[in-house]
mmCIF file with all atom_site columns, C-alpha atoms in Angstrom:
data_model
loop_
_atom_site.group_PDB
_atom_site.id
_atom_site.type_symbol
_atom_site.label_atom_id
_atom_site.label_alt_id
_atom_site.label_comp_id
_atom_site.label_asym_id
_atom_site.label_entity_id
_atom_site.label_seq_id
_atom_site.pdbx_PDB_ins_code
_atom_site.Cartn_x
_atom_site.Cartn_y
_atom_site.Cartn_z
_atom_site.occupancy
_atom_site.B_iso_or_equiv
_atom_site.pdbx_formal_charge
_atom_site.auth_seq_id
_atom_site.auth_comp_id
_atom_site.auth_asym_id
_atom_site.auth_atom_id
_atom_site.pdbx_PDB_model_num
ATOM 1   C CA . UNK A 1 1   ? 46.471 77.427  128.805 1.00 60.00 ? 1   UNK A CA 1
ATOM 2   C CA . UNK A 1 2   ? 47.044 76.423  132.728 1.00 81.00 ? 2   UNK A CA 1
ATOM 3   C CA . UNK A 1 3   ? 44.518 75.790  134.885 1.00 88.00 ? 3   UNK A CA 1
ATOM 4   C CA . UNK A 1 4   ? 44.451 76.667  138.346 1.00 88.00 ? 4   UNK A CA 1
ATOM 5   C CA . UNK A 1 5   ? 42.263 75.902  141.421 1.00 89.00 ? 5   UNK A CA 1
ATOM 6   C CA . UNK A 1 6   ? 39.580 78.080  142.561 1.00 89.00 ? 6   UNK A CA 1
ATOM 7   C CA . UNK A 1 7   ? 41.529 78.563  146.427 1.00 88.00 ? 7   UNK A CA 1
ATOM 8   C CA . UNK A 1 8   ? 44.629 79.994  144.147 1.00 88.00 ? 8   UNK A CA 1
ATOM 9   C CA . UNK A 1 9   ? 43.357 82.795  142.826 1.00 89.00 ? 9   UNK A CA 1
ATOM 10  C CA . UNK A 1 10  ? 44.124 85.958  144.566 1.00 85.00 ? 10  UNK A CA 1
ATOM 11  C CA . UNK A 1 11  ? 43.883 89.814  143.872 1.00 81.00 ? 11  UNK A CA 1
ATOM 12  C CA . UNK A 1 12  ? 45.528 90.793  140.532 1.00 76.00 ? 12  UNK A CA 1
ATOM 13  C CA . UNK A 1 13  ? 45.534 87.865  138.930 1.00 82.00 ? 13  UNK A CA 1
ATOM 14  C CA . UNK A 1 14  ? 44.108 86.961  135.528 1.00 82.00 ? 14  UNK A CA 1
ATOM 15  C CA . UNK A 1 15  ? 41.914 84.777  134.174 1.00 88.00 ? 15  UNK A CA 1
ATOM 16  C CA . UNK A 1 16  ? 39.535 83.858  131.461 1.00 86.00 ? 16  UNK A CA 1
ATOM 17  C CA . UNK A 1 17  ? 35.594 83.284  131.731 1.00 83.00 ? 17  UNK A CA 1
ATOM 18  C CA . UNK A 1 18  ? 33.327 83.255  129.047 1.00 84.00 ? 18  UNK A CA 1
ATOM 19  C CA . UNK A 1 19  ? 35.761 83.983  126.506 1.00 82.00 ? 19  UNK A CA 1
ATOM 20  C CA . UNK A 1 20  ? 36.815 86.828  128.110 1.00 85.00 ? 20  UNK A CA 1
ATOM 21  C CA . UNK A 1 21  ? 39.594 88.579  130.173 1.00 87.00 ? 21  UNK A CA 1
ATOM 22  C CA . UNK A 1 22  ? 39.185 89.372  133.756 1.00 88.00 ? 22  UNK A CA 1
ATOM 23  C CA . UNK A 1 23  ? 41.231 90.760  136.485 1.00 83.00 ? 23  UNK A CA 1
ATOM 24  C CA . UNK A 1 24  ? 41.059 89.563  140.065 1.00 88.00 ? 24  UNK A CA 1
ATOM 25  C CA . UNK A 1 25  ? 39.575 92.401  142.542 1.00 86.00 ? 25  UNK A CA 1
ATOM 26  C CA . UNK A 1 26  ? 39.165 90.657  145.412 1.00 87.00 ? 26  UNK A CA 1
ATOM 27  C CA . UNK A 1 27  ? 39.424 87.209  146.530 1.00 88.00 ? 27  UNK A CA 1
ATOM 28  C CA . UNK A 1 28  ? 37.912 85.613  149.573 1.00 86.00 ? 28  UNK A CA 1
ATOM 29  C CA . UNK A 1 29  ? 37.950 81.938  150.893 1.00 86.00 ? 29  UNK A CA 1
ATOM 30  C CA . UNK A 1 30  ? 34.093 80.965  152.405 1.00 86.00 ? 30  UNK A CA 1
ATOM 31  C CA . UNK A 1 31  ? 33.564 78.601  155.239 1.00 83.00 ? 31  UNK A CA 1
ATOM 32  C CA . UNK A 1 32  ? 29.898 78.055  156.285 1.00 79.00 ? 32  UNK A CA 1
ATOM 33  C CA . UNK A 1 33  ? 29.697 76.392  159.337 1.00 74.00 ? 33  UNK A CA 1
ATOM 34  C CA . UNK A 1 34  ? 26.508 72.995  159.002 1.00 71.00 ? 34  UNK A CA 1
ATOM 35  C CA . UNK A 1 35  ? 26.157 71.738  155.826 1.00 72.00 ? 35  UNK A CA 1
ATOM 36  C CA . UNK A 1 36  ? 27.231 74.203  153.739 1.00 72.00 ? 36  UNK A CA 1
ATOM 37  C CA . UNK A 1 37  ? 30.944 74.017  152.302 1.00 80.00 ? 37  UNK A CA 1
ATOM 38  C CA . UNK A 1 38  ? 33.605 76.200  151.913 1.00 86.00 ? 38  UNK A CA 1
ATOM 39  C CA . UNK A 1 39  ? 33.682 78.545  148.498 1.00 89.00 ? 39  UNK A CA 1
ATOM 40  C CA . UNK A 1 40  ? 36.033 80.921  146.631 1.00 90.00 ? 40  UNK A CA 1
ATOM 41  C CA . UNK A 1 41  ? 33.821 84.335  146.517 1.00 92.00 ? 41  UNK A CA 1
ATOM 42  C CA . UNK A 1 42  ? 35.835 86.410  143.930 1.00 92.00 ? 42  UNK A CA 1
ATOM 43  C CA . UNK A 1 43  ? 35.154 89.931  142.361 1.00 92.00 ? 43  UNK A CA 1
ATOM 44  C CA . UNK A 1 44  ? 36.467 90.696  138.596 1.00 91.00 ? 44  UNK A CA 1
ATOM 45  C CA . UNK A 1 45  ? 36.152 93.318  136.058 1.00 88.00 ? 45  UNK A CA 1
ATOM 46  C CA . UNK A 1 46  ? 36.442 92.458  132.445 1.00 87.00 ? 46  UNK A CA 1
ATOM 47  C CA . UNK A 1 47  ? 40.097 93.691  131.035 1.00 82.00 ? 47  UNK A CA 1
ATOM 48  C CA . UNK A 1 48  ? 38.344 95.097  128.033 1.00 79.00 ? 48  UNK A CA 1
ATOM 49  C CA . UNK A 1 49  ? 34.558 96.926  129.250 1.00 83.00 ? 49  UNK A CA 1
ATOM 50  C CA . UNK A 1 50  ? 35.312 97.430  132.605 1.00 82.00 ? 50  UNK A CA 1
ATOM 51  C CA . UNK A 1 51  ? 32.220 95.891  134.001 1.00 89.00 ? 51  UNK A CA 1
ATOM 52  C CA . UNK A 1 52  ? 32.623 94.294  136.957 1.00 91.00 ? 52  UNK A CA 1
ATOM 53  C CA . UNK A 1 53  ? 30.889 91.372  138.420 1.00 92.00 ? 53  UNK A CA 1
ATOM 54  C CA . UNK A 1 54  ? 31.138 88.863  141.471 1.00 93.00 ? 54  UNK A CA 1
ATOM 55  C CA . UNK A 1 55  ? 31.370 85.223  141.212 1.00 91.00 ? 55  UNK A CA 1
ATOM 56  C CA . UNK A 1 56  ? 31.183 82.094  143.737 1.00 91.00 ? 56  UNK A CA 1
ATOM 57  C CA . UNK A 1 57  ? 33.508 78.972  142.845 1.00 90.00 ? 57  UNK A CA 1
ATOM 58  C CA . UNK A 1 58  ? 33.927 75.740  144.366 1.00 89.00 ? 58  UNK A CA 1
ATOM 59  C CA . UNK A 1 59  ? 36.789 75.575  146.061 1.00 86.00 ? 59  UNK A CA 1
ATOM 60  C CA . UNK A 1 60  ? 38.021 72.209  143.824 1.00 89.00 ? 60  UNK A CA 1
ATOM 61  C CA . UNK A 1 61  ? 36.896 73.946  140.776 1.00 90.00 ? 61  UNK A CA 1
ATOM 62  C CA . UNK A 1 62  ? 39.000 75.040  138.232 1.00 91.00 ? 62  UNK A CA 1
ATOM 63  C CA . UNK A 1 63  ? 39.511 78.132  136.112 1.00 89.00 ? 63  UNK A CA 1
ATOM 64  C CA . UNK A 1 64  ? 41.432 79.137  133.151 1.00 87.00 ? 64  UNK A CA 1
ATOM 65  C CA . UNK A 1 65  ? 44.681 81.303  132.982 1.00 84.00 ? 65  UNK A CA 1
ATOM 66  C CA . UNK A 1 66  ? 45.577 82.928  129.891 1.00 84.00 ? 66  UNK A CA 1
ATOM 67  C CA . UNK A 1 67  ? 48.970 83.125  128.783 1.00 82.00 ? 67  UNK A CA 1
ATOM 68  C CA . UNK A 1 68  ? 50.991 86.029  130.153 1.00 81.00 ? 68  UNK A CA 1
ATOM 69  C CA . UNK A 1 69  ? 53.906 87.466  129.100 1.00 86.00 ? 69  UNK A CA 1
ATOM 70  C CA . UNK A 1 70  ? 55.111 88.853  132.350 1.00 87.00 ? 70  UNK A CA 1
ATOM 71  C CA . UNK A 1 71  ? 57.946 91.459  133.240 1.00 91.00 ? 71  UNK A CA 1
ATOM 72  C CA . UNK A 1 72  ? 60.067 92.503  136.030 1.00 93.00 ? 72  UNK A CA 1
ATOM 73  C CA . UNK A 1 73  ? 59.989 96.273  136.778 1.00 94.00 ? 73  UNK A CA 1
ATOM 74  C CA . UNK A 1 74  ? 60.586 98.680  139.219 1.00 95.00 ? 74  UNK A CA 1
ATOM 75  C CA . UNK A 1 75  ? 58.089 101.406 140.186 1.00 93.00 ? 75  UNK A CA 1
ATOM 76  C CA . UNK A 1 76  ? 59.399 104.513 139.603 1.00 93.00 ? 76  UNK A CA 1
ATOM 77  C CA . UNK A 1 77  ? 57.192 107.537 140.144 1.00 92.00 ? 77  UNK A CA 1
ATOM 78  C CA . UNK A 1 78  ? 53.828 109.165 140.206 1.00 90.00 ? 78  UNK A CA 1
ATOM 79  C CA . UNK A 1 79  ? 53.044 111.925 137.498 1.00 89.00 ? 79  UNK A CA 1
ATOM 80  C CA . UNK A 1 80  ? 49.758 113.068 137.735 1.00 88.00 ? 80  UNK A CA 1
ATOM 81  C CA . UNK A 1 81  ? 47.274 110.762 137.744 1.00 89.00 ? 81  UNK A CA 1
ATOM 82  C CA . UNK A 1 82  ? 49.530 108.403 136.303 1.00 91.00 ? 82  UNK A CA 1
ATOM 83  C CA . UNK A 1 83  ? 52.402 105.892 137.474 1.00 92.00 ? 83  UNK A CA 1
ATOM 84  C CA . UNK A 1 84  ? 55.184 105.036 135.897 1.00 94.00 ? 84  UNK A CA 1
ATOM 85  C CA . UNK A 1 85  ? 57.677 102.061 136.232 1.00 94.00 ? 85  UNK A CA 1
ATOM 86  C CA . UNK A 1 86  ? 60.510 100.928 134.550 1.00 94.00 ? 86  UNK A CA 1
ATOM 87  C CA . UNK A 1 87  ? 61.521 97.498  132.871 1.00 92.00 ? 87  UNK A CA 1
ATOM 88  C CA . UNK A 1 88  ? 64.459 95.769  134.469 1.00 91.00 ? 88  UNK A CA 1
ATOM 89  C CA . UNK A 1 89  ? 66.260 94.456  131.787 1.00 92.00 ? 89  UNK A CA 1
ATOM 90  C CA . UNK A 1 90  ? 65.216 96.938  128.623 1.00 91.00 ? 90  UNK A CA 1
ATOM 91  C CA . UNK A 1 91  ? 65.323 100.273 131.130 1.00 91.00 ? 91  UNK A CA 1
ATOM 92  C CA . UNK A 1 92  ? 62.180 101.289 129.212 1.00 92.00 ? 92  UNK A CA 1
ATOM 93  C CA . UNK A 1 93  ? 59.690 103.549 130.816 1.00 93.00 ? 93  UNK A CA 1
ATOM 94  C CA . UNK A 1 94  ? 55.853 102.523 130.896 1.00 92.00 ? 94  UNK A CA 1
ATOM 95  C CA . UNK A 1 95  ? 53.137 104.905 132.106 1.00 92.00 ? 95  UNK A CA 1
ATOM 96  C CA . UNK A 1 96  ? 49.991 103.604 133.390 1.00 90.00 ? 96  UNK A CA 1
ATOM 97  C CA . UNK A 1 97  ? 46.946 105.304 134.456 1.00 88.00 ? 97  UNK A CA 1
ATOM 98  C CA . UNK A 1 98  ? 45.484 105.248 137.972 1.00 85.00 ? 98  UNK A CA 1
ATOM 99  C CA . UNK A 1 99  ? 42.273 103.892 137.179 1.00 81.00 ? 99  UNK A CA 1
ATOM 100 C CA . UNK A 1 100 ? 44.002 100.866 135.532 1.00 81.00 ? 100 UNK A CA 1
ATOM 101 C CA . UNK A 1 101 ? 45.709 100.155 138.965 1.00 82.00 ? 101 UNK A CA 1
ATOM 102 C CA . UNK A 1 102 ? 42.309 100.158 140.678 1.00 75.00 ? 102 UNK A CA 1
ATOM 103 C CA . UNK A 1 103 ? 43.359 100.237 144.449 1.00 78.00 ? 103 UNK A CA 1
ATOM 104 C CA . UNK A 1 104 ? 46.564 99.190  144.158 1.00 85.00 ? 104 UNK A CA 1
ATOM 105 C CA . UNK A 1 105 ? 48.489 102.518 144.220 1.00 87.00 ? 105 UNK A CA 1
ATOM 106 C CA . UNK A 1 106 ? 48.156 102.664 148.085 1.00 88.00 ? 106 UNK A CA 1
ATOM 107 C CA . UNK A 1 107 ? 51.148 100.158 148.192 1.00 90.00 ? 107 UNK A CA 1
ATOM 108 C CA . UNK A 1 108 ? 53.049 101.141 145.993 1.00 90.00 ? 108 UNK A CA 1
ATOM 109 C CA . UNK A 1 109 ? 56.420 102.771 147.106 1.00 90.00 ? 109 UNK A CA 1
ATOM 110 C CA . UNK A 1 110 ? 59.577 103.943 144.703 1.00 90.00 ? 110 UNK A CA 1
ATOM 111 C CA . UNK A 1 111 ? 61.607 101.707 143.859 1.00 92.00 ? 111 UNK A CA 1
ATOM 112 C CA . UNK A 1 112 ? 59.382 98.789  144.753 1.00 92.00 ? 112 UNK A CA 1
ATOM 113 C CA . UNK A 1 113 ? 59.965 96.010  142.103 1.00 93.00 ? 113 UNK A CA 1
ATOM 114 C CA . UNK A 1 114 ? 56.400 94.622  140.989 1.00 93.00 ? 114 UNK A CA 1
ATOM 115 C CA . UNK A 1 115 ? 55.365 91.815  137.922 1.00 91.00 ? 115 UNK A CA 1
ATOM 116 C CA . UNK A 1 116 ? 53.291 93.783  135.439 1.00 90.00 ? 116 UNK A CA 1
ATOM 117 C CA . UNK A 1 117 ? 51.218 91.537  132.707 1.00 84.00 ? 117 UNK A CA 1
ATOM 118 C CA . UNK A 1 118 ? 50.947 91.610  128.968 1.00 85.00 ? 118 UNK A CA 1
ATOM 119 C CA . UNK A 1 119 ? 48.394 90.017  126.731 1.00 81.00 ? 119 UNK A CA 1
ATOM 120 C CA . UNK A 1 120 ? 49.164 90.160  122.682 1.00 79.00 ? 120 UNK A CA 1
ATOM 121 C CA . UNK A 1 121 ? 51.390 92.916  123.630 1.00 82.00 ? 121 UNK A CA 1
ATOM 122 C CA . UNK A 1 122 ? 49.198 94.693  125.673 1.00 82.00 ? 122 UNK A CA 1
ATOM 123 C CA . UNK A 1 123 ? 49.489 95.845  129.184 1.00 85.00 ? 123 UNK A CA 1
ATOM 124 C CA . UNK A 1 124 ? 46.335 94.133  131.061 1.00 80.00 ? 124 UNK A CA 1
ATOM 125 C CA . UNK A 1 125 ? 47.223 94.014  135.021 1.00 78.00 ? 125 UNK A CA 1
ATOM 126 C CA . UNK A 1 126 ? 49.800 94.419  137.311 1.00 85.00 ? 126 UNK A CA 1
ATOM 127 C CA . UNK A 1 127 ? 51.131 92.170  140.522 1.00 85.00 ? 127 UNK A CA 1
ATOM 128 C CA . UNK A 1 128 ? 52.141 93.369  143.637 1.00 88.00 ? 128 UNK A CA 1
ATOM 129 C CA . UNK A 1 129 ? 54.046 91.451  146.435 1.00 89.00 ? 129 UNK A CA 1
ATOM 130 C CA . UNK A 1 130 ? 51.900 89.627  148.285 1.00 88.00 ? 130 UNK A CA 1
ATOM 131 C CA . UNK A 1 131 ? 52.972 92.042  151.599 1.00 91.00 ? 131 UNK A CA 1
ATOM 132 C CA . UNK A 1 132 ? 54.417 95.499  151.523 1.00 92.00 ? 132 UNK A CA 1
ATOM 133 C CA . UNK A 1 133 ? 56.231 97.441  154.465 1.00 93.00 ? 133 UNK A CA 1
ATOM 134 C CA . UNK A 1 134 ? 54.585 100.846 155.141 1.00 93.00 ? 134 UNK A CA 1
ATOM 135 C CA . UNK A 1 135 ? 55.328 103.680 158.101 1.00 92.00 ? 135 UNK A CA 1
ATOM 136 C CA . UNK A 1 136 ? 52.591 105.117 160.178 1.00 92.00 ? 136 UNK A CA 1
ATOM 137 C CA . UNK A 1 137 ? 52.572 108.653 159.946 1.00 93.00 ? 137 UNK A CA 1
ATOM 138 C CA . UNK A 1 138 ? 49.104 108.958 162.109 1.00 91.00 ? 138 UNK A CA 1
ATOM 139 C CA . UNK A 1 139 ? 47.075 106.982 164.197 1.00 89.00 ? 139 UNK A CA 1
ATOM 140 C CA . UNK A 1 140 ? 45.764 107.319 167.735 1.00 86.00 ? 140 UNK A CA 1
ATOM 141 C CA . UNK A 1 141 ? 48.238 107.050 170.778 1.00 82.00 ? 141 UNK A CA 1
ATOM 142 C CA . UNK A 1 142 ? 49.069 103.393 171.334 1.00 67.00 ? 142 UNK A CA 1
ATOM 143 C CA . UNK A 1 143 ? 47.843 101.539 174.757 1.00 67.00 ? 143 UNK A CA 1
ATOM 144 C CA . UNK A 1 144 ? 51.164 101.518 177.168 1.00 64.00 ? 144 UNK A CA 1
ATOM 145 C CA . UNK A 1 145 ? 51.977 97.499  177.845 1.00 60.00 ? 145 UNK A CA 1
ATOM 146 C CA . UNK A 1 146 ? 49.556 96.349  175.203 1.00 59.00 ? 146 UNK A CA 1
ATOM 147 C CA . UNK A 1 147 ? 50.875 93.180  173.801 1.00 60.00 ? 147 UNK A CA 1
ATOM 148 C CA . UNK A 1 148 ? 47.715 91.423  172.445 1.00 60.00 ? 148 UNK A CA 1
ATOM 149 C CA . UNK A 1 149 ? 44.121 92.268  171.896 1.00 60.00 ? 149 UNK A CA 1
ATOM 150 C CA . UNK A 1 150 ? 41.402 92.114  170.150 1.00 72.00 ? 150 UNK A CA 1
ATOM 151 C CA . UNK A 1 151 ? 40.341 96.043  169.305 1.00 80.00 ? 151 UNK A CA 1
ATOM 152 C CA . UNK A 1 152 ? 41.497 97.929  166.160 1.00 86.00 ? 152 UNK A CA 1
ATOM 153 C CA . UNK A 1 153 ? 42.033 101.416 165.578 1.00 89.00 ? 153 UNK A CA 1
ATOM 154 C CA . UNK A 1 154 ? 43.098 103.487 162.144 1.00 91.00 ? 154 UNK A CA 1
ATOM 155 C CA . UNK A 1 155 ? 46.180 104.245 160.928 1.00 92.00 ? 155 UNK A CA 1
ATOM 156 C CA . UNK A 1 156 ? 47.054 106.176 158.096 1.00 93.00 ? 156 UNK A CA 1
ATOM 157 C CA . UNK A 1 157 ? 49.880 104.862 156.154 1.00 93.00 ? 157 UNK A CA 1
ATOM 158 C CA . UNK A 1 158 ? 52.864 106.813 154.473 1.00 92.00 ? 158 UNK A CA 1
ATOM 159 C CA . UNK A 1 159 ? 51.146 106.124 151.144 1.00 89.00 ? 159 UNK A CA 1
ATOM 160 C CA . UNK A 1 160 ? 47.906 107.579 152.148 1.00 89.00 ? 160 UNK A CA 1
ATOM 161 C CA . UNK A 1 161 ? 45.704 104.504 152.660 1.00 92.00 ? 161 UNK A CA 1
ATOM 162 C CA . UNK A 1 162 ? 44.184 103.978 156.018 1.00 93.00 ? 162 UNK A CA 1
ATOM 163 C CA . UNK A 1 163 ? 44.921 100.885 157.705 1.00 92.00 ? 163 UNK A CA 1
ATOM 164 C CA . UNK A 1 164 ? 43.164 99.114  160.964 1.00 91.00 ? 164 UNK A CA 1
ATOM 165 C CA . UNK A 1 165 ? 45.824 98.450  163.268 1.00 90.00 ? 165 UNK A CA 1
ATOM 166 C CA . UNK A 1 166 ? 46.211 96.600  166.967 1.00 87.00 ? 166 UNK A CA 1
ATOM 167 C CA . UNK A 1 167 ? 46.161 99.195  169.879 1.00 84.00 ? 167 UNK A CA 1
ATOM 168 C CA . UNK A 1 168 ? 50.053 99.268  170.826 1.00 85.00 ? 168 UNK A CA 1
ATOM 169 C CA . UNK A 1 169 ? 51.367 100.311 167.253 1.00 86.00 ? 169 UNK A CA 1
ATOM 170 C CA . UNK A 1 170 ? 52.075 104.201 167.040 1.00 88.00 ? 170 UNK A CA 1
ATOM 171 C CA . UNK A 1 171 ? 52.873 107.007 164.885 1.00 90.00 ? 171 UNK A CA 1
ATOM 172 C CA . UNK A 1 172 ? 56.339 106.243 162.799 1.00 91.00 ? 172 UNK A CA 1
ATOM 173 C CA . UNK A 1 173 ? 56.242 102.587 163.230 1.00 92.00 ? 173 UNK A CA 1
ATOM 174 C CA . UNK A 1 174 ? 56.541 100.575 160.240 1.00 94.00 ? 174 UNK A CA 1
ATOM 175 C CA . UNK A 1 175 ? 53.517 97.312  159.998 1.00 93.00 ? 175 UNK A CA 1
ATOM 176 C CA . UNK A 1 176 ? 53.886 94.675  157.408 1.00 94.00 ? 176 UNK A CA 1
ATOM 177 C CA . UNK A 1 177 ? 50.471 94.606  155.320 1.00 93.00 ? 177 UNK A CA 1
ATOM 178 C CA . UNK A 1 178 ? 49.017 92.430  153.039 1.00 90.00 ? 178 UNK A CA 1
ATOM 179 C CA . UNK A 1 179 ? 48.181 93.512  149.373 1.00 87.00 ? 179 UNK A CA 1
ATOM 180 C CA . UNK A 1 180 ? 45.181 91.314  149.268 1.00 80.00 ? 180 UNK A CA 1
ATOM 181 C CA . UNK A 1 181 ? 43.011 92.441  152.051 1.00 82.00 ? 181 UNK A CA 1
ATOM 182 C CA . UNK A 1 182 ? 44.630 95.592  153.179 1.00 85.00 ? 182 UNK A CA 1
ATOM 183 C CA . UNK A 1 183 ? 44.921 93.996  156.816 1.00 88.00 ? 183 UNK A CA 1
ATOM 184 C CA . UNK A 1 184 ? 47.131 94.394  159.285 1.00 90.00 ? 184 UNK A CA 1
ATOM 185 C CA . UNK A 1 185 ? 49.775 91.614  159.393 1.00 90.00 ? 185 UNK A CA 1
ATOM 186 C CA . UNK A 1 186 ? 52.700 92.633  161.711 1.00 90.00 ? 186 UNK A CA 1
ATOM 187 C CA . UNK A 1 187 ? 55.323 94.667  162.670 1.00 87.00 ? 187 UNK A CA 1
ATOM 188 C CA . UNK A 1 188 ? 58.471 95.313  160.760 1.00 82.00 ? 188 UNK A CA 1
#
């Protein structure tokens, strides 16, 4: 097994901690200003009871990563409550259920190619890009001339997730956002 650093880990990833399997939530790097140092706060939920916990990491400490078979596929469509993507180089179809994606189905677009993980066969997470491209399809008017600042307003994306955006970026725009945070990154 591999070990990575504590500042590596990001959303979706996979690791194991007390003998167990756990999926990456969310992933945030902590400075303190003074005397305190800089941390890795990370929330995971266990692959096979769901429970979910938060932990705090050192930022030079490292953490085990299982080994994952990993596969290319392609997202293909929703059905129901449940998503379905196809392998790249077997053209099989696998189905997976919402609440296994856990937040991640509000970047997902067709044909989007994404790295989904297996464990002793079985399906335990999936990767996305790191950024996806989404359109606007309703926000407040943007601010004529408005090239920087420092006030946010919300967006809803074409996917359905809500966004906080900069003031000049309007309706049927496309913004490049990040998978990890949900932030705003930049225009497209």
């Amino acid at each position: 097994m591999a070990k990575i650093l504590a500042t590596e880990i990001r959303a979706g990833n996979l690791l194991e901690w007390d003998k167990r399997l756990w999926r990456v939530l969310k992933s945030y790097h902590v400075h303190v200003g003074g005397r305190g140092g800089a941390y890795m706060q990370i929330e995971i939920k266990d692959i096979e009871s769901g429970q979910k916990r938060n932990e705090r990491l050192a930022t030079d400490e490292k953490i085990e990563r299982p080994y994952i078979d990993s596969r290319q596929m392609t997202y293909s469509y929703q059905d129901g409550d449940s998503y379905v993507f196809m392998d790249n180089e077997t053209f099989e179809q696998l189905t997976l259920p919402a609440e296994f994606l856990e937040g991640q189905t509000g970047y997902l677009l067709p044909s989007m190619e994404v790295q989904i993980n297996f464990h002793n066969g079985r399906t335990i997470g999936i990767q996305l890009p790191t950024s996806v491209v989404l359109e606007v399809v309703e926000t407040e008017p943007g601010i004529r001339n408005a090239t920087a600042t420092n006030s946010f307003k919300p967006a809803k994306m074409e996917t359905g997730i809500t966004v906080q955006v900069p003031g000049f970026v309007n309706t049927g725009e496309k913004i490049r956002v990040s998978t990890d945070s949900g932030s705003y990154m930049e225009r497209a």
